[in-house]
Short mmCIF file of C-alpha atoms and ligand atoms in Angstrom, two decimals:
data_model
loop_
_atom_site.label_atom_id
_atom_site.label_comp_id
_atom_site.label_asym_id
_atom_site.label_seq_id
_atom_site.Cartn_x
_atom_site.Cartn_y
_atom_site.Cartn_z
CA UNK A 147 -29.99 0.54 11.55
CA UNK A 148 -27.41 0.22 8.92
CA UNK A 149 -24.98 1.69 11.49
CA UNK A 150 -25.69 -0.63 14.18
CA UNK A 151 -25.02 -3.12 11.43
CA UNK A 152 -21.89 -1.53 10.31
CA UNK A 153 -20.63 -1.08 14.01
CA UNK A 154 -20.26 -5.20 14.02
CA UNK A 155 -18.93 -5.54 10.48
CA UNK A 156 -15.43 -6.19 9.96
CA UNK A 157 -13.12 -3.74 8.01
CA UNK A 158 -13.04 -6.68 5.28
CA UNK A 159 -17.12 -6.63 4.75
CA UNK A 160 -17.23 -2.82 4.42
CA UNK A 161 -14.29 -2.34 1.94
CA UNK A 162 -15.27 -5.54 -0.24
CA UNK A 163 -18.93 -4.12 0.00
CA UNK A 164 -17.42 -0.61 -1.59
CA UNK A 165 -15.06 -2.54 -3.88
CA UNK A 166 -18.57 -4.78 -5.62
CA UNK A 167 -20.29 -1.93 -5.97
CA UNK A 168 -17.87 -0.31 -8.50
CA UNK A 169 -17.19 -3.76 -10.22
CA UNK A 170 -14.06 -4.36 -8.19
CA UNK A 171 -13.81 -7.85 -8.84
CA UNK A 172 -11.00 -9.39 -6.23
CA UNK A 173 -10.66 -12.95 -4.77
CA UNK A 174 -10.55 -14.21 -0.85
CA UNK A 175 -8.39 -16.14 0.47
CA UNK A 176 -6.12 -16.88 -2.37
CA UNK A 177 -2.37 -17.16 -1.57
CA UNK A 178 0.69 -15.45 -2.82
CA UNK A 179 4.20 -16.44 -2.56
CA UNK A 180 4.33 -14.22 0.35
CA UNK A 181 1.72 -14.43 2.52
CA UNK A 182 -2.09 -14.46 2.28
CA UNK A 183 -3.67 -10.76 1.94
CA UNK A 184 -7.30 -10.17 2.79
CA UNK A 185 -8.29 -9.56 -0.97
CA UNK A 186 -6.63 -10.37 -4.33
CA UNK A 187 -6.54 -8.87 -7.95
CA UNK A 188 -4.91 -12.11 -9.38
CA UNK A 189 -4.51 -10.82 -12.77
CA UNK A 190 -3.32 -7.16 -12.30
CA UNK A 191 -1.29 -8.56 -9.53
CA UNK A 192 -2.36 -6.72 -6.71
CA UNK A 193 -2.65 -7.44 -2.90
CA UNK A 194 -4.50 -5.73 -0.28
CA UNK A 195 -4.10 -6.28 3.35
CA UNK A 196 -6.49 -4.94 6.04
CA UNK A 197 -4.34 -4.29 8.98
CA UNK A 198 -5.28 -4.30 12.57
CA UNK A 199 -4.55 -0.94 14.48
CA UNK A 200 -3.37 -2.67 17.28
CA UNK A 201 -1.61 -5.86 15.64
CA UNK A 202 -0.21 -3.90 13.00
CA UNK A 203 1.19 -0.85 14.64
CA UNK A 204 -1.01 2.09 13.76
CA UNK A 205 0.64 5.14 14.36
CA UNK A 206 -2.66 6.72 15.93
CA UNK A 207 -4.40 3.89 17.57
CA UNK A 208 -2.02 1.18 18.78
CA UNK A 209 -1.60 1.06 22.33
CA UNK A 210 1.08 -0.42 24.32
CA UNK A 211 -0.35 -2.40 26.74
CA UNK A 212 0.51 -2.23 30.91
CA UNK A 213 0.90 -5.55 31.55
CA UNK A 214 3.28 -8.50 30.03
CA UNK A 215 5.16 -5.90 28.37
CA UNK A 216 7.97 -7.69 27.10
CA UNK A 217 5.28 -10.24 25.58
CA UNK A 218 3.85 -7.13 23.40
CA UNK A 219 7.09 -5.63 22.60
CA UNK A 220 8.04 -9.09 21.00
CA UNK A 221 4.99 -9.73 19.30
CA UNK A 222 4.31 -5.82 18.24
CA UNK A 223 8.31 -6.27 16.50
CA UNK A 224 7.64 -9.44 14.70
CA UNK A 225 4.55 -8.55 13.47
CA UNK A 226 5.44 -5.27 11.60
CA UNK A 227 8.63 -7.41 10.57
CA UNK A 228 6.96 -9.93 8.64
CA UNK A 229 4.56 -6.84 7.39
CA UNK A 230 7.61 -5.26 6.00
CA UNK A 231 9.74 -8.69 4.06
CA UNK A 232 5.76 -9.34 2.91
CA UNK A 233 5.45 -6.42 1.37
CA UNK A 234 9.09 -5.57 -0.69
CA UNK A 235 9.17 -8.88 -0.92
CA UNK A 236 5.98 -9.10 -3.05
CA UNK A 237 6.81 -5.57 -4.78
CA UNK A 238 9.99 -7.35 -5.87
CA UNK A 239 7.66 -9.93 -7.69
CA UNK A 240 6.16 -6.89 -9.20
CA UNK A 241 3.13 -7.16 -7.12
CA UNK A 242 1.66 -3.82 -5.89
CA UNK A 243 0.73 -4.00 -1.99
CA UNK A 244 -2.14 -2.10 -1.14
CA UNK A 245 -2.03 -1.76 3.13
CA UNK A 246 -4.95 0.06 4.64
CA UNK A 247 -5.17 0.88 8.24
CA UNK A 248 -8.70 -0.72 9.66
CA UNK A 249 -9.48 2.68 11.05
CA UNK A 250 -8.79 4.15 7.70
CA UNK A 251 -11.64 1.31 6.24
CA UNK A 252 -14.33 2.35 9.00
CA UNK A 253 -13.82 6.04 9.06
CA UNK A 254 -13.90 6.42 5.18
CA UNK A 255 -15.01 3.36 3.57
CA UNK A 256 -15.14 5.55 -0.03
CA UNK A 257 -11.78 6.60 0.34
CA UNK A 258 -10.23 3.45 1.09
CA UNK A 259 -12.04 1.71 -2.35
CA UNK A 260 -10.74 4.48 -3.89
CA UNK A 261 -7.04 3.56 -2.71
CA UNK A 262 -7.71 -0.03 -3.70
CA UNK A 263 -9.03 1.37 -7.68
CA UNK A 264 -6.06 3.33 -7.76
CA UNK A 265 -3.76 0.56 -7.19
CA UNK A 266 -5.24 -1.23 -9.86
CA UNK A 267 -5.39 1.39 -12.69
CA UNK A 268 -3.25 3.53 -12.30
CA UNK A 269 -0.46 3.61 -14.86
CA UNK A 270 2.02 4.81 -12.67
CA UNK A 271 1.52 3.83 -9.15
CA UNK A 272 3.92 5.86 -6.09
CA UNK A 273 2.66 4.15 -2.87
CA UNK A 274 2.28 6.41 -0.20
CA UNK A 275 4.25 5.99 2.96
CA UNK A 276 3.25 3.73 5.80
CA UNK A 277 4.06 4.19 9.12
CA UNK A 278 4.30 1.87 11.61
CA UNK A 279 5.28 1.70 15.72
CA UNK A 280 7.97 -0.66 16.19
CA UNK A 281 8.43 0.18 20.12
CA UNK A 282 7.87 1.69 22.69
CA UNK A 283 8.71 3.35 25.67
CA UNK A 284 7.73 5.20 28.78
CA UNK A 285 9.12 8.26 30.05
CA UNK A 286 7.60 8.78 33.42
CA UNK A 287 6.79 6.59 36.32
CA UNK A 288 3.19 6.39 35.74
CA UNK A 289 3.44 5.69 32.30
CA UNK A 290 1.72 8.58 30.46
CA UNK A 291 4.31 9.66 28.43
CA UNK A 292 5.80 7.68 25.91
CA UNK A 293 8.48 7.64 23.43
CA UNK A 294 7.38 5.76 20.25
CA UNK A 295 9.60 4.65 17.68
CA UNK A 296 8.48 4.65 13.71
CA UNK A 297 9.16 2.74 10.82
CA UNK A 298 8.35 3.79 7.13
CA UNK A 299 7.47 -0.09 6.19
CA UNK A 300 9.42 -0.26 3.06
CA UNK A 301 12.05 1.69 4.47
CA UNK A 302 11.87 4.33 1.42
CA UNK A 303 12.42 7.24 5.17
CA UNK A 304 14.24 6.39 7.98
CA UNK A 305 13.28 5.83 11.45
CA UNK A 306 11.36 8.40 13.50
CA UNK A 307 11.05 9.12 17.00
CA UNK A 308 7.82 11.08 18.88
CA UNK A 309 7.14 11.89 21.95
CA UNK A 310 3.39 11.91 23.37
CA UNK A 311 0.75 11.20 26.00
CA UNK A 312 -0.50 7.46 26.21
CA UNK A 313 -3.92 7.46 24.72
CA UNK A 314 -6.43 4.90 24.43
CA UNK A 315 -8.74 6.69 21.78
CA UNK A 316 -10.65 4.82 19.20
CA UNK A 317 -11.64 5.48 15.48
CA UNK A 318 -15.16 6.76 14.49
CA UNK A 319 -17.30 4.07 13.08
CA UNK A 320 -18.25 4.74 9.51
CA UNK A 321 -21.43 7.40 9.19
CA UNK A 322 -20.89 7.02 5.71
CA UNK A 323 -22.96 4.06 5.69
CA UNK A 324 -25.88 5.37 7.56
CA UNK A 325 -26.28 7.85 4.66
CA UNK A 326 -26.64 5.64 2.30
ZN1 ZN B 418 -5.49 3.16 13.43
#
């Protein structure tokens, strides 16, 4: 039953639910100088954004879609554009920007708190790397093998290119919460 539940819960619901239960206290809906993240450590000055798979770029799940392709391209560049000026431009404020994939939320829920609690205590905090497709192309005629472009978002690697078959797989939905 709770997975059923789980199954129509957003990314948000699951991570705040992990996030209460260890006394996580952040605030919704509050509004930095750049942009609005999905949660908010006001005083310790720490953002966390939830990012779409498919909006956002994920380097495992986003898939570039067959029709209107220009449309996508467009929309798939400004997006991880805007992800990348929000982000240094926060960390230049001295915020620390905590992005987590959605699939990363619903296949380990624990994990991704953890990131969050991290962020906030840690004394010294490295980020890790975040990748994110910025374009991409096809190779063949029928369009199964593509040539994707990535972007480390705050540019600390450069570019990378990879070559693979289109696929249209999906993340596993939490189990973790069944368990409990
Ligand atoms: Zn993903």
């Amino acid at each position: 039953m709770a997975r059923i539940r789980a199954t129509h819960t957003s990314p948000e619901r699951i991570l705040r639910q992990f996030l209460w239960r260890r006394g996580a206290h952040y605030r919704l809906h509050v509004t930095t100088p750049h942009g609005r993240p999905d949660l908010v450590f006001k005083r310790q000055q720490v953002a966390v954004f939830i990012d779409g798979c498919f909006w956002h770029g994920c380097p495992e799940h986003y898939v570039f879609p067959r029709s209107r392709q220009d449309f996508w391209r467009q929309k798939l560049a400004v997006n991880v554009e805007r992800d990348c000026r929000q982000t240094v431009a926060l960390e230049h404020l001295g915020w620390r920007v905590c992005r987590l994939w959605e699939h990363q939320v619903f296949e380990d829920p624990e994990g991704s708190a953890r990131i969050v609690l991290d962020t906030l205590q840690a004394r010294i905090w490295t980020p890790e790397p975040i990748w994110r497709v910025v374009q991409v192309g096809t190779l063949d005629l029928d369009g199964q093998i593509e040539r994707r472009h990535l972007r480390e978002l705050r540019g600390v690697e450069s570019d990378r290119t990879c070559i693979r078959r289109r696929t249209t797989h999906k993340w596993r939905a939490a189990r973790i919460l069944e368990e409990r």
